[in-house]
Amino acid sequence: RTPDPALPAKGLLRSRHNNYFTLPVLFIMISNHFPSTYGSQYNWLILAGIAVAAVLVRHYFNTRHDSNRFAWTLPVGALAMICLAYVTGPKPMPTAPEVAKAPGVIEYQPLPETAVGGGAKPATAPAAPTAAPTQAANAQGPSFEKVHSVIQERCSVCHSAKPTSPLFSAAPGGVMFDTPEQIQQQAARIQAQAVTNQIMP
C-alpha cells in the first residue's frame, strides 16, 4: 500500500505549531508566579504580546542556520518583552507631596463576588472623620488599627494559622496575618499584591 503523503505533511504542520508555541505555553504554565500579568485588566492583551514576542524569538532560532533573513526577529522580540515588562511593572510609589495630599482614611471598596466573602456589602462602612485631618496627619497615613481591621476582614479568612475559608486548610504560601508582627513583616508584599497589582481583595 502506498503511504498517503498528506499524513506526514499534517504531522509536520502539527510539529511546527508545537515548536512555535513552546515558549508561550511554558509561560502560561508558570504565569501564576507573575501576578502583574494575569492580574491586569489587559491580561489577554499582555498574554497575546508575550506569545507574539516568544514566536519571534523562536522563529529566529529555527531559521538562523539557513540564513540571516530573519535575524531581525530576535531584537524585535527582545524589545517587545522589555516593553511588556515596563508596562506590567509595579506603579511608582507616591512622592512625599502626593502622600501629604492623600486622605487619612481608608475608603471602603466592595469585595468582588468571586472573592471569599464577596458579593455582600457589610452593614456599616468605615465612618469618615468629622473634622478634616491636618496635613501632618495625612502624611502619616491611616493608623495601624484601620489597616488591621481591613486585613482581618479581607485577608485573614485565608491567611491565618487556622483559615476560616472552606477553600484552604492552611495559609496560602505560608503567609499569615494573625499578629501585628506578621503584618509588618509582609507590608511590602501587601502593598504589591493588594494595592499596586490589585489581585487580592
PDB file of C-alpha atoms in Angstrom:
ATOM      1  CA  ARG A   1       0.000   0.000   0.000  1.00  0.00           C
ATOM      2  CA  THR A   2       1.326   3.415  -0.960  1.00  0.00           C
ATOM      3  CA  PRO A   3       1.608   5.765   2.042  1.00  0.00           C
ATOM      4  CA  ASP A   4      -0.590   8.820   1.948  1.00  0.00           C
ATOM      5  CA  PRO A   5       1.757  11.849   1.638  1.00  0.00           C
ATOM      6  CA  ALA A   6      -0.862  14.066   3.280  1.00  0.00           C
ATOM      7  CA  LEU A   7      -0.434  12.347   6.642  1.00  0.00           C
ATOM      8  CA  PRO A   8       3.263  13.180   7.192  1.00  0.00           C
ATOM      9  CA  ALA A   9       2.559  16.680   5.883  1.00  0.00           C
ATOM     10  CA  LYS A  10      -0.074  17.119   8.594  1.00  0.00           C
ATOM     11  CA  GLY A  11       2.350  15.727  11.152  1.00  0.00           C
ATOM     12  CA  LEU A  12       4.963  18.258  10.050  1.00  0.00           C
ATOM     13  CA  LEU A  13       2.419  21.060  10.407  1.00  0.00           C
ATOM     14  CA  ARG A  14       1.470  19.962  13.927  1.00  0.00           C
ATOM     15  CA  SER A  15       5.137  19.690  14.851  1.00  0.00           C
ATOM     16  CA  ARG A  16       5.743  23.215  13.594  1.00  0.00           C
ATOM     17  CA  HIS A  17       2.820  24.511  15.645  1.00  0.00           C
ATOM     18  CA  ASN A  18       4.153  22.786  18.757  1.00  0.00           C
ATOM     19  CA  ASN A  19       7.604  24.184  18.087  1.00  0.00           C
ATOM     20  CA  TYR A  20       6.462  27.791  17.859  1.00  0.00           C
ATOM     21  CA  PHE A  21       4.104  27.643  20.816  1.00  0.00           C
ATOM     22  CA  THR A  22       6.567  26.011  23.196  1.00  0.00           C
ATOM     23  CA  LEU A  23       7.607  29.276  24.845  1.00  0.00           C
ATOM     24  CA  PRO A  24       4.083  30.765  25.175  1.00  0.00           C
ATOM     25  CA  VAL A  25       2.793  27.522  26.703  1.00  0.00           C
ATOM     26  CA  LEU A  26       5.709  27.385  29.132  1.00  0.00           C
ATOM     27  CA  PHE A  27       4.949  30.928  30.236  1.00  0.00           C
ATOM     28  CA  ILE A  28       1.279  30.094  30.770  1.00  0.00           C
ATOM     29  CA  MET A  29       2.324  27.158  32.942  1.00  0.00           C
ATOM     30  CA  ILE A  30       4.370  29.390  35.265  1.00  0.00           C
ATOM     31  CA  SER A  31       2.296  32.572  34.921  1.00  0.00           C
ATOM     32  CA  ASN A  32       0.847  32.181  38.420  1.00  0.00           C
ATOM     33  CA  HIS A  33       4.223  33.457  39.644  1.00  0.00           C
ATOM     34  CA  PHE A  34       3.728  36.730  37.743  1.00  0.00           C
ATOM     35  CA  PRO A  35       0.532  38.360  39.055  1.00  0.00           C
ATOM     36  CA  SER A  36       1.296  41.610  37.272  1.00  0.00           C
ATOM     37  CA  THR A  37       0.341  39.838  34.037  1.00  0.00           C
ATOM     38  CA  TYR A  38      -2.824  37.914  34.855  1.00  0.00           C
ATOM     39  CA  GLY A  39      -3.925  40.468  37.459  1.00  0.00           C
ATOM     40  CA  SER A  40      -4.112  43.268  34.910  1.00  0.00           C
ATOM     41  CA  GLN A  41      -7.367  44.272  33.267  1.00  0.00           C
ATOM     42  CA  TYR A  42      -5.500  43.842  29.978  1.00  0.00           C
ATOM     43  CA  ASN A  43      -4.282  40.328  30.820  1.00  0.00           C
ATOM     44  CA  TRP A  44      -5.467  38.923  27.488  1.00  0.00           C
ATOM     45  CA  LEU A  45      -3.548  41.599  25.595  1.00  0.00           C
ATOM     46  CA  ILE A  46      -0.424  41.021  27.683  1.00  0.00           C
ATOM     47  CA  LEU A  47      -0.607  37.284  27.009  1.00  0.00           C
ATOM     48  CA  ALA A  48      -1.012  37.929  23.279  1.00  0.00           C
ATOM     49  CA  GLY A  49       2.019  40.231  23.304  1.00  0.00           C
ATOM     50  CA  ILE A  50       4.129  37.663  25.144  1.00  0.00           C
ATOM     51  CA  ALA A  51       3.039  34.967  22.686  1.00  0.00           C
ATOM     52  CA  VAL A  52       3.973  37.096  19.669  1.00  0.00           C
ATOM     53  CA  ALA A  53       7.352  38.017  21.158  1.00  0.00           C
ATOM     54  CA  ALA A  54       8.063  34.372  22.007  1.00  0.00           C
ATOM     55  CA  VAL A  55       7.142  33.251  18.485  1.00  0.00           C
ATOM     56  CA  LEU A  56       9.514  35.855  17.025  1.00  0.00           C
ATOM     57  CA  VAL A  57      12.353  34.608  19.212  1.00  0.00           C
ATOM     58  CA  ARG A  58      11.579  31.006  18.309  1.00  0.00           C
ATOM     59  CA  HIS A  59      11.500  31.841  14.604  1.00  0.00           C
ATOM     60  CA  TYR A  60      14.988  33.279  14.851  1.00  0.00           C
ATOM     61  CA  PHE A  61      16.345  30.069  16.356  1.00  0.00           C
ATOM     62  CA  ASN A  62      14.523  27.977  13.750  1.00  0.00           C
ATOM     63  CA  THR A  63      15.978  29.877  10.797  1.00  0.00           C
ATOM     64  CA  ARG A  64      19.397  31.045  11.980  1.00  0.00           C
ATOM     65  CA  HIS A  65      21.201  28.034  10.444  1.00  0.00           C
ATOM     66  CA  ASP A  66      19.749  28.612   6.975  1.00  0.00           C
ATOM     67  CA  SER A  67      20.102  32.354   6.530  1.00  0.00           C
ATOM     68  CA  ASN A  68      20.097  35.676   8.322  1.00  0.00           C
ATOM     69  CA  ARG A  69      16.920  36.881   6.648  1.00  0.00           C
ATOM     70  CA  PHE A  70      15.007  36.743   9.908  1.00  0.00           C
ATOM     71  CA  ALA A  71      17.757  37.903  12.238  1.00  0.00           C
ATOM     72  CA  TRP A  72      15.631  40.974  12.977  1.00  0.00           C
ATOM     73  CA  THR A  73      13.070  38.860  14.825  1.00  0.00           C
ATOM     74  CA  LEU A  74      15.385  38.365  17.815  1.00  0.00           C
ATOM     75  CA  PRO A  75      15.923  42.062  18.699  1.00  0.00           C
ATOM     76  CA  VAL A  76      12.279  42.841  17.933  1.00  0.00           C
ATOM     77  CA  GLY A  77      11.134  40.047  20.238  1.00  0.00           C
ATOM     78  CA  ALA A  78      13.539  41.186  22.957  1.00  0.00           C
ATOM     79  CA  LEU A  79      12.351  44.788  22.618  1.00  0.00           C
ATOM     80  CA  ALA A  80       8.739  43.636  22.858  1.00  0.00           C
ATOM     81  CA  MET A  81       9.493  41.765  26.086  1.00  0.00           C
ATOM     82  CA  ILE A  82      11.210  44.824  27.553  1.00  0.00           C
ATOM     83  CA  CYS A  83       8.187  46.972  26.691  1.00  0.00           C
ATOM     84  CA  LEU A  84       5.836  44.432  28.255  1.00  0.00           C
ATOM     85  CA  ALA A  85       7.981  44.290  31.389  1.00  0.00           C
ATOM     86  CA  TYR A  86       7.774  48.073  31.647  1.00  0.00           C
ATOM     87  CA  VAL A  87       4.011  48.155  31.103  1.00  0.00           C
ATOM     88  CA  THR A  88       3.290  45.403  33.623  1.00  0.00           C
ATOM     89  CA  GLY A  89       5.769  46.679  36.207  1.00  0.00           C
ATOM     90  CA  PRO A  90       4.552  48.000  39.565  1.00  0.00           C
ATOM     91  CA  LYS A  91       3.422  51.580  39.721  1.00  0.00           C
ATOM     92  CA  PRO A  92       5.858  54.005  41.370  1.00  0.00           C
ATOM     93  CA  MET A  93       5.264  54.798  44.996  1.00  0.00           C
ATOM     94  CA  PRO A  94       3.726  58.235  45.626  1.00  0.00           C
ATOM     95  CA  THR A  95       6.136  61.017  46.438  1.00  0.00           C
ATOM     96  CA  ALA A  96       6.071  62.925  49.699  1.00  0.00           C
ATOM     97  CA  PRO A  97       3.821  65.773  48.416  1.00  0.00           C
ATOM     98  CA  GLU A  98       1.356  63.244  46.995  1.00  0.00           C
ATOM     99  CA  VAL A  99       1.286  61.346  50.272  1.00  0.00           C
ATOM    100  CA  ALA A 100       0.647  64.576  52.127  1.00  0.00           C
ATOM    101  CA  LYS A 101      -2.383  65.263  49.928  1.00  0.00           C
ATOM    102  CA  ALA A 102      -3.781  61.749  50.300  1.00  0.00           C
ATOM    103  CA  PRO A 103      -6.767  61.359  52.626  1.00  0.00           C
ATOM    104  CA  GLY A 104      -6.080  59.843  56.011  1.00  0.00           C
ATOM    105  CA  VAL A 105      -8.949  57.360  55.791  1.00  0.00           C
ATOM    106  CA  ILE A 106      -9.418  54.057  54.041  1.00  0.00           C
ATOM    107  CA  GLU A 107     -12.239  54.146  51.525  1.00  0.00           C
ATOM    108  CA  TYR A 108     -14.436  51.077  51.508  1.00  0.00           C
ATOM    109  CA  GLN A 109     -14.115  49.060  48.309  1.00  0.00           C
ATOM    110  CA  PRO A 110     -16.686  46.262  47.989  1.00  0.00           C
ATOM    111  CA  LEU A 111     -15.280  42.772  47.678  1.00  0.00           C
ATOM    112  CA  PRO A 112     -15.759  41.172  44.251  1.00  0.00           C
ATOM    113  CA  GLU A 113     -18.379  38.451  44.097  1.00  0.00           C
ATOM    114  CA  THR A 114     -15.679  35.912  43.213  1.00  0.00           C
ATOM    115  CA  ALA A 115     -13.743  36.640  46.400  1.00  0.00           C
ATOM    116  CA  VAL A 116     -14.274  34.831  49.676  1.00  0.00           C
ATOM    117  CA  GLY A 117     -16.985  36.737  51.498  1.00  0.00           C
ATOM    118  CA  GLY A 118     -17.655  38.890  48.450  1.00  0.00           C
ATOM    119  CA  GLY A 119     -20.953  39.875  46.931  1.00  0.00           C
ATOM    120  CA  ALA A 120     -22.377  41.356  50.101  1.00  0.00           C
ATOM    121  CA  LYS A 121     -21.686  44.793  51.465  1.00  0.00           C
ATOM    122  CA  PRO A 122     -21.165  44.992  55.217  1.00  0.00           C
ATOM    123  CA  ALA A 123     -23.803  46.642  57.313  1.00  0.00           C
ATOM    124  CA  THR A 124     -21.677  49.669  58.026  1.00  0.00           C
ATOM    125  CA  ALA A 125     -18.754  51.168  56.173  1.00  0.00           C
ATOM    126  CA  PRO A 126     -15.902  52.944  57.930  1.00  0.00           C
ATOM    127  CA  ALA A 127     -17.146  56.345  59.016  1.00  0.00           C
ATOM    128  CA  ALA A 128     -15.446  59.445  57.698  1.00  0.00           C
ATOM    129  CA  PRO A 129     -13.858  61.741  60.266  1.00  0.00           C
ATOM    130  CA  THR A 130     -15.969  64.630  61.456  1.00  0.00           C
ATOM    131  CA  ALA A 131     -13.146  67.102  61.112  1.00  0.00           C
ATOM    132  CA  ALA A 132     -10.636  67.437  58.313  1.00  0.00           C
ATOM    133  CA  PRO A 133      -7.283  65.975  59.394  1.00  0.00           C
ATOM    134  CA  THR A 134      -4.228  68.130  59.398  1.00  0.00           C
ATOM    135  CA  GLN A 135      -1.572  67.879  56.733  1.00  0.00           C
ATOM    136  CA  ALA A 136       0.783  66.176  59.174  1.00  0.00           C
ATOM    137  CA  ALA A 137      -1.816  63.523  59.979  1.00  0.00           C
ATOM    138  CA  ASN A 138      -2.431  62.977  56.276  1.00  0.00           C
ATOM    139  CA  ALA A 139       1.262  62.471  55.666  1.00  0.00           C
ATOM    140  CA  GLN A 140       1.330  59.704  58.265  1.00  0.00           C
ATOM    141  CA  GLY A 141      -1.446  57.793  56.516  1.00  0.00           C
ATOM    142  CA  PRO A 142      -4.075  55.598  58.175  1.00  0.00           C
ATOM    143  CA  SER A 143      -3.407  54.173  61.597  1.00  0.00           C
ATOM    144  CA  PHE A 144      -2.386  50.564  62.079  1.00  0.00           C
ATOM    145  CA  GLU A 145      -5.745  49.854  63.715  1.00  0.00           C
ATOM    146  CA  LYS A 146      -7.562  50.748  60.494  1.00  0.00           C
ATOM    147  CA  VAL A 147      -5.144  48.715  58.407  1.00  0.00           C
ATOM    148  CA  HIS A 148      -5.500  45.795  60.794  1.00  0.00           C
ATOM    149  CA  SER A 149      -9.298  45.886  60.599  1.00  0.00           C
ATOM    150  CA  VAL A 150      -9.188  45.779  56.791  1.00  0.00           C
ATOM    151  CA  ILE A 151      -6.756  42.851  56.846  1.00  0.00           C
ATOM    152  CA  GLN A 152      -8.909  40.987  59.360  1.00  0.00           C
ATOM    153  CA  GLU A 153     -11.961  41.463  57.142  1.00  0.00           C
ATOM    154  CA  ARG A 154     -10.418  40.673  53.779  1.00  0.00           C
ATOM    155  CA  CYS A 155      -7.223  38.686  54.279  1.00  0.00           C
ATOM    156  CA  SER A 156      -7.301  36.669  57.477  1.00  0.00           C
ATOM    157  CA  VAL A 157     -10.082  34.386  56.275  1.00  0.00           C
ATOM    158  CA  CYS A 158      -7.372  32.656  54.225  1.00  0.00           C
ATOM    159  CA  HIS A 159      -4.036  33.969  55.518  1.00  0.00           C
ATOM    160  CA  SER A 160      -4.241  32.639  59.042  1.00  0.00           C
ATOM    161  CA  ALA A 161      -2.870  29.746  61.055  1.00  0.00           C
ATOM    162  CA  LYS A 162      -6.458  28.466  61.100  1.00  0.00           C
ATOM    163  CA  PRO A 163      -8.200  29.759  57.955  1.00  0.00           C
ATOM    164  CA  THR A 164     -11.959  30.170  58.223  1.00  0.00           C
ATOM    165  CA  SER A 165     -12.336  29.859  54.460  1.00  0.00           C
ATOM    166  CA  PRO A 166     -13.509  26.409  53.331  1.00  0.00           C
ATOM    167  CA  LEU A 167     -11.118  26.689  50.382  1.00  0.00           C
ATOM    168  CA  PHE A 168      -7.959  26.394  52.459  1.00  0.00           C
ATOM    169  CA  SER A 169      -6.846  24.148  55.279  1.00  0.00           C
ATOM    170  CA  ALA A 170      -3.587  26.083  55.662  1.00  0.00           C
ATOM    171  CA  ALA A 171      -2.481  29.620  54.892  1.00  0.00           C
ATOM    172  CA  PRO A 172      -1.662  30.011  51.158  1.00  0.00           C
ATOM    173  CA  GLY A 173       2.078  30.239  50.693  1.00  0.00           C
ATOM    174  CA  GLY A 174       2.530  30.089  54.456  1.00  0.00           C
ATOM    175  CA  VAL A 175       1.649  33.801  54.663  1.00  0.00           C
ATOM    176  CA  MET A 176      -0.267  34.619  57.849  1.00  0.00           C
ATOM    177  CA  PHE A 177      -1.613  37.884  59.257  1.00  0.00           C
ATOM    178  CA  ASP A 178      -2.545  36.778  62.764  1.00  0.00           C
ATOM    179  CA  THR A 179      -0.249  39.158  64.627  1.00  0.00           C
ATOM    180  CA  PRO A 180       0.891  42.756  64.079  1.00  0.00           C
ATOM    181  CA  GLU A 181       4.447  41.496  63.658  1.00  0.00           C
ATOM    182  CA  GLN A 182       3.407  39.202  60.804  1.00  0.00           C
ATOM    183  CA  ILE A 183       1.550  42.045  59.100  1.00  0.00           C
ATOM    184  CA  GLN A 184       4.525  44.387  59.383  1.00  0.00           C
ATOM    185  CA  GLN A 185       6.878  41.736  58.006  1.00  0.00           C
ATOM    186  CA  GLN A 186       4.652  41.322  54.952  1.00  0.00           C
ATOM    187  CA  ALA A 187       3.958  45.041  54.449  1.00  0.00           C
ATOM    188  CA  ALA A 188       5.843  45.246  51.149  1.00  0.00           C
ATOM    189  CA  ARG A 189       4.061  42.189  49.736  1.00  0.00           C
ATOM    190  CA  ILE A 190       0.692  43.509  50.888  1.00  0.00           C
ATOM    191  CA  GLN A 191       1.439  46.779  49.103  1.00  0.00           C
ATOM    192  CA  ALA A 192       2.390  44.954  45.899  1.00  0.00           C
ATOM    193  CA  GLN A 193      -0.449  42.414  45.885  1.00  0.00           C
ATOM    194  CA  ALA A 194      -3.415  44.381  47.228  1.00  0.00           C
ATOM    195  CA  VAL A 195      -2.594  47.986  46.321  1.00  0.00           C
ATOM    196  CA  THR A 196      -0.283  48.048  43.307  1.00  0.00           C
ATOM    197  CA  ASN A 197      -1.390  44.977  41.350  1.00  0.00           C
ATOM    198  CA  GLN A 198      -4.851  44.737  42.964  1.00  0.00           C
ATOM    199  CA  ILE A 199      -5.024  40.964  42.622  1.00  0.00           C
ATOM    200  CA  MET A 200      -6.077  40.448  46.223  1.00  0.00           C
ATOM    201  CA  PRO A 201      -9.358  41.716  47.653  1.00  0.00           C
TER     202      PRO A 201
END
